[in-house]
């Protein structure tokens, strides 16, 4: 028996299969135990894939693709020039908008200059006309007051002088009657004295009475003349009042002329307001053309297609010379450093998965390496709810899967987007409380 065992040991052709079989059995037992322990504490699935930030780049304007500066596999940075569209049409729009804007700005500047000069001139005229009108109205009011006072004074003065003249004439008539009576008595006294009937002293008395009556008559005559002269003066004052009335009418005419000047100044100010409305219209046109120019410049800038992220070109969908519509796919970029794992967990096991659970990831490309991760989100619906398939006539209950996102803790350049991986997620130890 020992000889037979020695023969087997010394025969290497027999020993190699035995050694290989034993080694395989040990490895199988080891991995079996590890898998059993892993599946006991972890939820495992092969339905998992490496994902990366992926962006489809499209032009924001339509046009012919003049140049494509990148190709598949090129690394790009944010803001790098990826492609250029033909700019001729958009450049023409910019130039047209700029020319129209310059024209409106020249018109606006000329209108503002005219308004400044006209407004200053017409406002000065209006101020002067209003001041002159105010002054003339004050003069008219003062003249009207003075004329009314003078008319009343002259009226009373003339009435007084006429009354004084009548009184003087009455006294003159009275003195003349007395003078006639005195003369008659003096003549009778002379006749009686000549006849020797009257004494000489009585004749003297009659003579003195006649002289006094003559003196009073002369005084009355002088008073009548004086009263006539004063009445003439009063009537002359009435002519002066008439002249003042004519002066008042002249002042009133001046007021009407000043009112016309003020009205004309206001009409000129209306022209200034029309100029202001014209400036407002030019200003509105300027703003509209500025907006148009900004839009045209924006469209022109959009003929340069820039990279929205740091990453790599993974797909090219157009070639130089092609006509591209707005939004038509041009390139697909991906960020190879922003990786995560998307996996789908059976609904019977989803209760043991929570945000923050630790995860282990293995890739077929690196079977000897293990990558660590952490659950960052658990889907709110099953994958079947995201499909648009219509229900069939026959029903068959199939266990659904819930999407789960796992963030890689220490990603490196080994993992690539699109790789299928094997994931084990640590089970949660406590279950949510059951509903009563």
Short mmCIF file of C-alpha atoms in Angstrom, two decimals:
data_model
loop_
_atom_site.label_atom_id
_atom_site.label_comp_id
_atom_site.label_asym_id
_atom_site.label_seq_id
_atom_site.Cartn_x
_atom_site.Cartn_y
_atom_site.Cartn_z
CA UNK A 1 0.00 0.00 0.00
CA UNK A 2 2.79 2.39 0.90
CA UNK A 3 4.57 1.41 -2.28
CA UNK A 4 1.48 2.26 -4.26
CA UNK A 5 1.17 5.66 -2.51
CA UNK A 6 4.88 6.30 -3.18
CA UNK A 7 4.33 5.48 -6.84
CA UNK A 8 1.45 7.95 -7.00
CA UNK A 9 3.49 10.64 -5.27
CA UNK A 10 6.49 10.10 -7.46
CA UNK A 11 4.33 10.04 -10.59
CA UNK A 12 4.00 13.82 -11.37
CA UNK A 13 1.47 13.21 -14.10
CA UNK A 14 -0.94 12.00 -11.48
CA UNK A 15 0.01 14.60 -8.86
CA UNK A 16 -0.66 17.68 -11.00
CA UNK A 17 -4.43 17.00 -11.48
CA UNK A 18 -4.73 16.04 -7.83
CA UNK A 19 -3.00 19.26 -6.71
CA UNK A 20 -5.07 21.38 -9.07
CA UNK A 21 -8.27 19.73 -7.97
CA UNK A 22 -7.42 20.23 -4.32
CA UNK A 23 -6.45 23.85 -4.88
CA UNK A 24 -9.66 24.50 -6.78
CA UNK A 25 -11.64 22.84 -4.07
CA UNK A 26 -10.00 24.99 -1.40
CA UNK A 27 -10.57 28.15 -3.42
CA UNK A 28 -14.16 27.18 -4.08
CA UNK A 29 -14.73 26.46 -0.39
CA UNK A 30 -13.10 29.83 0.50
CA UNK A 31 -15.16 31.84 -1.98
CA UNK A 32 -18.25 29.87 -1.06
CA UNK A 33 -17.81 30.73 2.58
CA UNK A 34 -17.07 34.41 1.74
CA UNK A 35 -20.08 34.58 -0.57
CA UNK A 36 -22.29 33.02 2.05
CA UNK A 37 -21.09 35.44 4.67
CA UNK A 38 -21.45 38.35 2.20
CA UNK A 39 -24.98 37.41 1.15
CA UNK A 40 -25.91 36.94 4.80
CA UNK A 41 -25.03 40.53 5.71
CA UNK A 42 -25.43 42.16 2.27
CA UNK A 43 -27.95 42.47 -0.47
CA UNK A 44 -26.20 41.46 -3.67
CA UNK A 45 -27.02 42.12 -7.30
CA UNK A 46 -25.34 41.94 -10.67
CA UNK A 47 -27.86 44.40 -12.15
CA UNK A 48 -25.58 47.41 -11.68
CA UNK A 49 -23.70 49.75 -13.97
CA UNK A 50 -21.15 52.54 -13.66
CA UNK A 51 -22.67 55.91 -14.62
CA UNK A 52 -21.05 59.29 -15.26
CA UNK A 53 -22.22 62.86 -15.83
CA UNK A 54 -23.14 62.92 -19.49
CA UNK A 55 -24.13 65.99 -21.49
CA UNK A 56 -25.37 66.22 -25.04
CA UNK A 57 -24.02 69.39 -26.65
CA UNK A 58 -26.22 71.12 -29.24
CA UNK A 59 -25.91 74.52 -30.94
CA UNK A 60 -28.29 77.21 -29.66
CA UNK A 61 -28.65 78.65 -33.17
CA UNK A 62 -29.00 77.07 -36.57
CA UNK A 63 -26.33 77.26 -39.24
CA UNK A 64 -23.69 75.44 -41.23
CA UNK A 65 -20.96 73.78 -39.17
CA UNK A 66 -17.84 75.65 -40.26
CA UNK A 67 -15.30 73.90 -38.02
CA UNK A 68 -15.24 71.10 -35.45
CA UNK A 69 -12.26 71.46 -33.13
CA UNK A 70 -12.56 68.20 -31.17
CA UNK A 71 -13.02 64.55 -31.88
CA UNK A 72 -13.92 61.49 -29.88
CA UNK A 73 -11.57 60.88 -26.97
CA UNK A 74 -10.40 64.50 -26.64
CA UNK A 75 -10.30 65.98 -23.14
CA UNK A 76 -12.00 69.38 -22.76
CA UNK A 77 -12.34 72.07 -20.10
CA UNK A 78 -15.27 74.31 -19.27
CA UNK A 79 -15.41 77.10 -21.87
CA UNK A 80 -13.23 75.36 -24.46
CA UNK A 81 -14.23 76.03 -28.05
CA UNK A 82 -15.76 72.84 -29.44
CA UNK A 83 -17.18 73.95 -32.78
CA UNK A 84 -17.93 77.03 -34.90
CA UNK A 85 -20.98 77.75 -37.04
CA UNK A 86 -21.00 80.06 -40.05
CA UNK A 87 -21.30 83.65 -38.70
CA UNK A 88 -22.14 85.57 -41.89
CA UNK A 89 -25.90 85.90 -41.32
CA UNK A 90 -25.57 86.69 -37.62
CA UNK A 91 -22.74 89.18 -38.23
CA UNK A 92 -24.91 90.98 -40.80
CA UNK A 93 -27.74 91.19 -38.26
CA UNK A 94 -25.34 92.68 -35.69
CA UNK A 95 -24.05 95.27 -38.18
CA UNK A 96 -27.57 96.22 -39.25
CA UNK A 97 -28.75 96.64 -35.66
CA UNK A 98 -25.62 98.64 -34.78
CA UNK A 99 -26.10 100.97 -37.78
CA UNK A 100 -29.76 101.57 -36.95
CA UNK A 101 -28.83 102.24 -33.33
CA UNK A 102 -26.17 104.76 -34.33
CA UNK A 103 -28.69 106.57 -36.56
CA UNK A 104 -31.26 106.82 -33.78
CA UNK A 105 -28.59 107.98 -31.34
CA UNK A 106 -27.57 110.80 -33.70
CA UNK A 107 -31.21 111.84 -34.05
CA UNK A 108 -31.64 111.68 -30.30
CA UNK A 109 -28.54 113.81 -29.66
CA UNK A 110 -29.70 116.42 -32.21
CA UNK A 111 -33.19 116.51 -30.68
CA UNK A 112 -31.75 116.85 -27.17
CA UNK A 113 -29.53 119.75 -28.31
CA UNK A 114 -32.50 121.47 -29.97
CA UNK A 115 -34.60 120.91 -26.89
CA UNK A 116 -31.94 122.36 -24.60
CA UNK A 117 -31.62 125.53 -26.68
CA UNK A 118 -35.33 125.92 -27.38
CA UNK A 119 -36.38 125.16 -23.82
CA UNK A 120 -33.97 127.71 -22.39
CA UNK A 121 -35.04 130.37 -24.93
CA UNK A 122 -38.79 129.77 -24.69
CA UNK A 123 -38.79 129.42 -20.93
CA UNK A 124 -36.98 132.78 -20.75
CA UNK A 125 -39.58 134.33 -23.08
CA UNK A 126 -42.42 132.88 -21.03
CA UNK A 127 -40.92 134.16 -17.79
CA UNK A 128 -40.40 137.63 -19.24
CA UNK A 129 -43.90 137.72 -20.77
CA UNK A 130 -45.52 136.61 -17.51
CA UNK A 131 -43.51 139.20 -15.55
CA UNK A 132 -44.48 141.94 -18.02
CA UNK A 133 -48.14 140.88 -17.89
CA UNK A 134 -48.10 140.94 -14.10
CA UNK A 135 -46.51 144.39 -14.14
CA UNK A 136 -49.04 145.72 -16.69
CA UNK A 137 -51.97 144.34 -14.75
CA UNK A 138 -50.68 145.98 -11.60
CA UNK A 139 -50.35 149.28 -13.49
CA UNK A 140 -53.90 148.95 -14.82
CA UNK A 141 -55.26 148.18 -11.38
CA UNK A 142 -53.41 151.16 -9.92
CA UNK A 143 -54.59 153.43 -12.75
CA UNK A 144 -58.20 152.25 -12.37
CA UNK A 145 -58.11 153.01 -8.66
CA UNK A 146 -56.56 156.44 -9.22
CA UNK A 147 -59.00 157.27 -12.06
CA UNK A 148 -62.03 156.29 -9.98
CA UNK A 149 -60.77 158.43 -7.11
CA UNK A 150 -60.02 161.37 -9.45
CA UNK A 151 -63.39 161.10 -11.20
CA UNK A 152 -65.18 161.19 -7.88
CA UNK A 153 -63.06 164.12 -6.67
CA UNK A 154 -63.56 166.17 -9.85
CA UNK A 155 -67.25 165.40 -9.85
CA UNK A 156 -67.63 166.78 -6.35
CA UNK A 157 -65.31 169.71 -7.17
CA UNK A 158 -67.35 170.71 -10.22
CA UNK A 159 -70.57 170.38 -8.23
CA UNK A 160 -69.13 172.54 -5.47
CA UNK A 161 -67.96 175.19 -7.96
CA UNK A 162 -71.32 175.24 -9.71
CA UNK A 163 -73.04 175.67 -6.36
CA UNK A 164 -70.59 178.44 -5.44
CA UNK A 165 -71.27 180.17 -8.80
CA UNK A 166 -75.01 180.01 -8.23
CA UNK A 167 -74.55 181.47 -4.75
CA UNK A 168 -72.30 184.23 -6.13
CA UNK A 169 -74.87 185.06 -8.81
CA UNK A 170 -77.58 185.12 -6.19
CA UNK A 171 -75.53 187.50 -4.05
CA UNK A 172 -74.79 189.58 -7.18
CA UNK A 173 -78.48 189.84 -7.95
CA UNK A 174 -79.23 190.76 -4.35
CA UNK A 175 -76.44 193.37 -4.21
CA UNK A 176 -77.60 194.81 -7.53
CA UNK A 177 -81.15 195.16 -6.24
CA UNK A 178 -79.85 196.80 -3.07
CA UNK A 179 -77.61 199.04 -5.20
CA UNK A 180 -80.62 200.10 -7.28
CA UNK A 181 -82.60 200.83 -4.16
CA UNK A 182 -79.70 202.85 -2.65
CA UNK A 183 -79.24 204.84 -5.86
CA UNK A 184 -82.95 205.60 -5.97
CA UNK A 185 -82.95 206.68 -2.33
CA UNK A 186 -79.83 208.82 -2.90
CA UNK A 187 -81.45 210.53 -5.91
CA UNK A 188 -84.63 211.18 -3.87
CA UNK A 189 -82.49 212.55 -1.04
CA UNK A 190 -80.72 214.90 -3.48
CA UNK A 191 -84.05 216.12 -4.78
CA UNK A 192 -85.40 216.65 -1.29
CA UNK A 193 -82.16 218.36 -0.24
CA UNK A 194 -82.38 220.65 -3.26
CA UNK A 195 -85.96 221.50 -2.34
CA UNK A 196 -84.78 222.30 1.15
CA UNK A 197 -86.95 219.60 2.66
CA UNK A 198 -84.15 217.30 3.82
CA UNK A 199 -81.29 218.14 5.99
CA UNK A 200 -77.71 217.87 4.75
CA UNK A 201 -76.77 215.02 7.13
CA UNK A 202 -79.59 212.90 5.81
CA UNK A 203 -78.24 213.44 2.31
CA UNK A 204 -74.83 212.25 3.41
CA UNK A 205 -76.35 209.14 4.95
CA UNK A 206 -78.07 208.34 1.64
CA UNK A 207 -74.86 208.99 -0.25
CA UNK A 208 -72.87 206.66 2.06
CA UNK A 209 -75.56 203.96 1.72
CA UNK A 210 -75.37 204.26 -2.08
CA UNK A 211 -71.54 204.02 -1.99
CA UNK A 212 -71.70 200.94 0.26
CA UNK A 213 -74.28 199.28 -2.00
CA UNK A 214 -72.05 200.00 -5.03
CA UNK A 215 -69.08 198.49 -3.23
CA UNK A 216 -71.06 195.36 -2.35
CA UNK A 217 -72.22 195.08 -5.92
CA UNK A 218 -68.63 195.29 -7.19
CA UNK A 219 -67.63 192.62 -4.67
CA UNK A 220 -70.49 190.36 -5.80
CA UNK A 221 -69.44 190.84 -9.44
CA UNK A 222 -65.88 189.85 -8.55
CA UNK A 223 -67.14 186.81 -6.63
CA UNK A 224 -69.14 185.70 -9.71
CA UNK A 225 -66.08 186.06 -11.91
CA UNK A 226 -63.99 184.15 -9.39
CA UNK A 227 -66.63 181.39 -9.17
CA UNK A 228 -66.70 181.18 -12.99
CA UNK A 229 -62.93 180.88 -13.05
CA UNK A 230 -62.96 178.14 -10.42
CA UNK A 231 -65.73 176.30 -12.33
CA UNK A 232 -63.63 176.53 -15.48
CA UNK A 233 -60.69 175.09 -13.54
CA UNK A 234 -62.91 172.28 -12.26
CA UNK A 235 -64.15 171.56 -15.76
CA UNK A 236 -60.54 171.56 -16.98
CA UNK A 237 -59.79 168.97 -14.28
CA UNK A 238 -62.57 166.88 -15.83
CA UNK A 239 -60.70 166.98 -19.15
CA UNK A 240 -57.58 165.82 -17.29
CA UNK A 241 -59.60 162.91 -15.89
CA UNK A 242 -60.69 162.08 -19.43
CA UNK A 243 -57.07 162.06 -20.50
CA UNK A 244 -56.26 159.73 -17.61
CA UNK A 245 -59.10 157.47 -18.81
CA UNK A 246 -57.49 157.38 -22.25
CA UNK A 247 -54.18 156.49 -20.59
CA UNK A 248 -55.98 153.68 -18.75
CA UNK A 249 -57.31 152.33 -22.04
CA UNK A 250 -53.78 152.41 -23.42
CA UNK A 251 -52.61 150.40 -20.39
CA UNK A 252 -55.41 147.92 -20.96
CA UNK A 253 -54.31 147.56 -24.56
CA UNK A 254 -50.78 146.88 -23.28
CA UNK A 255 -52.22 144.16 -21.00
CA UNK A 256 -53.93 142.55 -23.98
CA UNK A 257 -50.65 142.62 -25.92
CA UNK A 258 -48.80 141.07 -22.97
CA UNK A 259 -51.52 138.39 -22.70
CA UNK A 260 -50.98 137.64 -26.37
CA UNK A 261 -47.24 137.41 -25.73
CA UNK A 262 -47.83 134.99 -22.86
CA UNK A 263 -50.14 132.91 -25.07
CA UNK A 264 -47.49 132.82 -27.78
CA UNK A 265 -44.87 131.80 -25.22
CA UNK A 266 -47.12 128.96 -24.06
CA UNK A 267 -47.53 127.87 -27.68
CA UNK A 268 -43.76 127.83 -27.99
CA UNK A 269 -43.61 125.76 -24.81
CA UNK A 270 -46.07 123.36 -26.45
CA UNK A 271 -43.52 123.01 -29.25
CA UNK A 272 -40.94 122.22 -26.56
CA UNK A 273 -43.24 119.54 -25.18
CA UNK A 274 -43.63 118.12 -28.69
CA UNK A 275 -39.83 118.00 -28.90
CA UNK A 276 -39.77 116.20 -25.54
CA UNK A 277 -42.25 113.63 -26.88
CA UNK A 278 -40.03 113.20 -29.92
CA UNK A 279 -37.06 112.62 -27.62
CA UNK A 280 -39.08 110.06 -25.67
CA UNK A 281 -39.88 108.31 -28.95
CA UNK A 282 -36.21 108.31 -29.97
CA UNK A 283 -35.28 107.03 -26.51
CA UNK A 284 -37.76 104.16 -26.82
CA UNK A 285 -36.37 103.34 -30.28
CA UNK A 286 -32.86 103.45 -28.83
CA UNK A 287 -33.77 100.99 -26.08
CA UNK A 288 -35.46 98.68 -28.57
CA UNK A 289 -32.45 98.76 -30.90
CA UNK A 290 -30.07 98.22 -27.97
CA UNK A 291 -32.08 95.14 -27.06
CA UNK A 292 -32.05 94.03 -30.68
CA UNK A 293 -28.29 94.56 -30.88
CA UNK A 294 -27.74 92.64 -27.65
CA UNK A 295 -29.88 89.78 -28.97
CA UNK A 296 -28.00 89.80 -32.29
CA UNK A 297 -24.64 89.81 -30.50
CA UNK A 298 -25.85 86.95 -28.30
CA UNK A 299 -26.88 84.97 -31.37
CA UNK A 300 -23.51 85.72 -32.95
CA UNK A 301 -21.68 84.53 -29.83
CA UNK A 302 -23.73 81.34 -29.90
CA UNK A 303 -22.14 80.39 -33.22
CA UNK A 304 -19.20 79.39 -30.99
CA UNK A 305 -20.16 76.16 -29.25
CA UNK A 306 -18.36 75.95 -25.88
CA UNK A 307 -17.86 73.08 -23.51
CA UNK A 308 -20.27 73.14 -20.54
CA UNK A 309 -18.08 70.94 -18.33
CA UNK A 310 -14.68 69.44 -17.73
CA UNK A 311 -14.69 66.04 -19.36
CA UNK A 312 -14.13 64.06 -22.51
CA UNK A 313 -15.75 63.81 -25.93
CA UNK A 314 -17.30 60.36 -26.12
CA UNK A 315 -19.42 60.72 -29.26
CA UNK A 316 -19.38 62.92 -32.34
CA UNK A 317 -22.69 63.29 -34.20
CA UNK A 318 -21.88 65.77 -36.99
CA UNK A 319 -19.12 66.70 -39.41
CA UNK A 320 -17.88 70.06 -40.66
CA UNK A 321 -19.97 71.35 -43.55
CA UNK A 322 -23.27 69.93 -42.30
CA UNK A 323 -26.27 72.18 -41.68
CA UNK A 324 -27.35 72.05 -38.05
CA UNK A 325 -30.68 73.10 -36.66
CA UNK A 326 -31.01 74.72 -33.27
CA UNK A 327 -30.91 71.97 -30.62
CA UNK A 328 -29.65 69.30 -33.02
CA UNK A 329 -27.17 66.95 -31.26
CA UNK A 330 -23.55 67.73 -32.11
CA UNK A 331 -21.36 66.10 -29.46
CA UNK A 332 -21.78 64.01 -26.32
CA UNK A 333 -19.47 64.82 -23.39
CA UNK A 334 -18.92 62.90 -20.20
CA UNK A 335 -17.05 63.62 -17.00
CA UNK A 336 -14.97 60.48 -16.30
CA UNK A 337 -14.22 61.67 -12.77
CA UNK A 338 -17.86 62.10 -11.69
CA UNK A 339 -18.84 58.42 -11.41
CA UNK A 340 -21.54 56.59 -9.49
CA UNK A 341 -23.23 53.21 -9.58
CA UNK A 342 -26.84 52.66 -10.54
CA UNK A 343 -28.23 49.35 -9.39
CA UNK A 344 -31.66 47.80 -9.12
CA UNK A 345 -32.73 45.99 -5.96
CA UNK A 346 -35.55 43.43 -5.76
CA UNK A 347 -38.65 44.75 -4.00
CA UNK A 348 -38.45 41.91 -1.47
CA UNK A 349 -35.06 43.23 -0.30
CA UNK A 350 -35.56 47.00 -0.64
CA UNK A 351 -36.71 47.27 2.98
CA UNK A 352 -33.15 46.41 4.06
CA UNK A 353 -31.64 49.30 2.03
CA UNK A 354 -31.40 52.81 3.41
CA UNK A 355 -29.57 56.01 2.52
CA UNK A 356 -26.09 55.84 4.05
CA UNK A 357 -25.75 52.06 3.83
CA UNK A 358 -22.25 50.92 2.95
CA UNK A 359 -21.72 49.14 -0.35
CA UNK A 360 -19.03 46.98 -1.94
CA UNK A 361 -18.41 47.00 -5.68
CA UNK A 362 -16.50 44.53 -7.84
CA UNK A 363 -15.79 44.91 -11.57
CA UNK A 364 -15.08 42.01 -13.92
CA UNK A 365 -12.11 43.97 -15.28
CA UNK A 366 -10.44 44.00 -11.84
CA UNK A 367 -11.62 40.86 -9.96
CA UNK A 368 -8.88 41.24 -7.38
CA UNK A 369 -9.95 44.80 -6.43
CA UNK A 370 -12.85 45.91 -4.27
CA UNK A 371 -14.32 49.42 -4.45
CA UNK A 372 -16.26 50.96 -1.59
CA UNK A 373 -19.36 53.12 -1.84
CA UNK A 374 -22.39 54.48 -0.02
CA UNK A 375 -26.08 54.53 -0.85
CA UNK A 376 -27.14 58.13 -1.56
CA UNK A 377 -30.69 57.62 -2.84
CA UNK A 378 -33.41 55.00 -3.03
CA UNK A 379 -35.93 55.29 -5.84
CA UNK A 380 -39.50 56.34 -5.08
CA UNK A 381 -41.00 54.02 -7.71
CA UNK A 382 -40.26 50.70 -9.30
CA UNK A 383 -38.71 50.58 -12.74
CA UNK A 384 -41.98 49.29 -14.20
CA UNK A 385 -43.63 52.62 -13.34
CA UNK A 386 -41.12 54.43 -15.52
CA UNK A 387 -41.95 52.44 -18.66
CA UNK A 388 -44.73 53.32 -21.05
CA UNK A 389 -45.72 49.71 -21.85
CA UNK A 390 -49.44 49.07 -21.94
CA UNK A 391 -50.95 46.40 -19.67
CA UNK A 392 -51.64 43.07 -21.32
CA UNK A 393 -54.79 41.04 -21.11
CA UNK A 394 -53.13 38.35 -18.99
CA UNK A 395 -51.59 39.15 -15.61
CA UNK A 396 -48.46 37.51 -14.23
CA UNK A 397 -46.99 38.70 -10.96
CA UNK A 398 -43.29 39.50 -11.40
CA UNK A 399 -41.05 40.79 -8.66
CA UNK A 400 -40.18 44.41 -9.43
CA UNK A 401 -36.91 46.21 -8.92
CA UNK A 402 -36.27 49.57 -7.27
CA UNK A 403 -33.44 51.82 -8.55
CA UNK A 404 -30.73 52.66 -6.01
CA UNK A 405 -27.85 55.09 -6.48
CA UNK A 406 -24.46 54.35 -4.89
CA UNK A 407 -21.73 56.95 -4.65
CA UNK A 408 -18.14 55.72 -4.98
CA UNK A 409 -16.06 56.80 -2.03
CA UNK A 410 -12.69 56.82 -3.75
CA UNK A 411 -13.20 56.72 -7.51
CA UNK A 412 -10.13 56.37 -9.69
CA UNK A 413 -9.29 56.08 -13.35
CA UNK A 414 -9.76 52.29 -13.33
CA UNK A 415 -13.55 52.34 -13.48
CA UNK A 416 -15.19 53.50 -16.70
CA UNK A 417 -18.71 54.68 -17.37
CA UNK A 418 -20.85 51.88 -18.77
CA UNK A 419 -19.08 49.01 -16.98
CA UNK A 420 -21.33 46.35 -15.47
CA UNK A 421 -20.40 45.69 -11.84
CA UNK A 422 -21.39 43.43 -8.96
CA UNK A 423 -22.72 45.26 -5.87
CA UNK A 424 -23.25 44.19 -2.29
CA UNK A 425 -25.19 46.59 -0.03
CA UNK A 426 -24.99 46.20 3.74
CA UNK A 427 -28.36 45.21 5.17
CA UNK A 428 -30.01 47.52 7.67
CA UNK A 429 -30.37 45.85 11.06
CA UNK A 430 -33.62 47.47 12.13
CA UNK A 431 -36.82 47.22 10.15
CA UNK A 432 -39.39 50.05 9.95
CA UNK A 433 -42.17 49.56 12.52
CA UNK A 434 -45.12 47.61 11.25
CA UNK A 435 -48.47 49.35 11.02
CA UNK A 436 -51.08 48.24 13.55
#
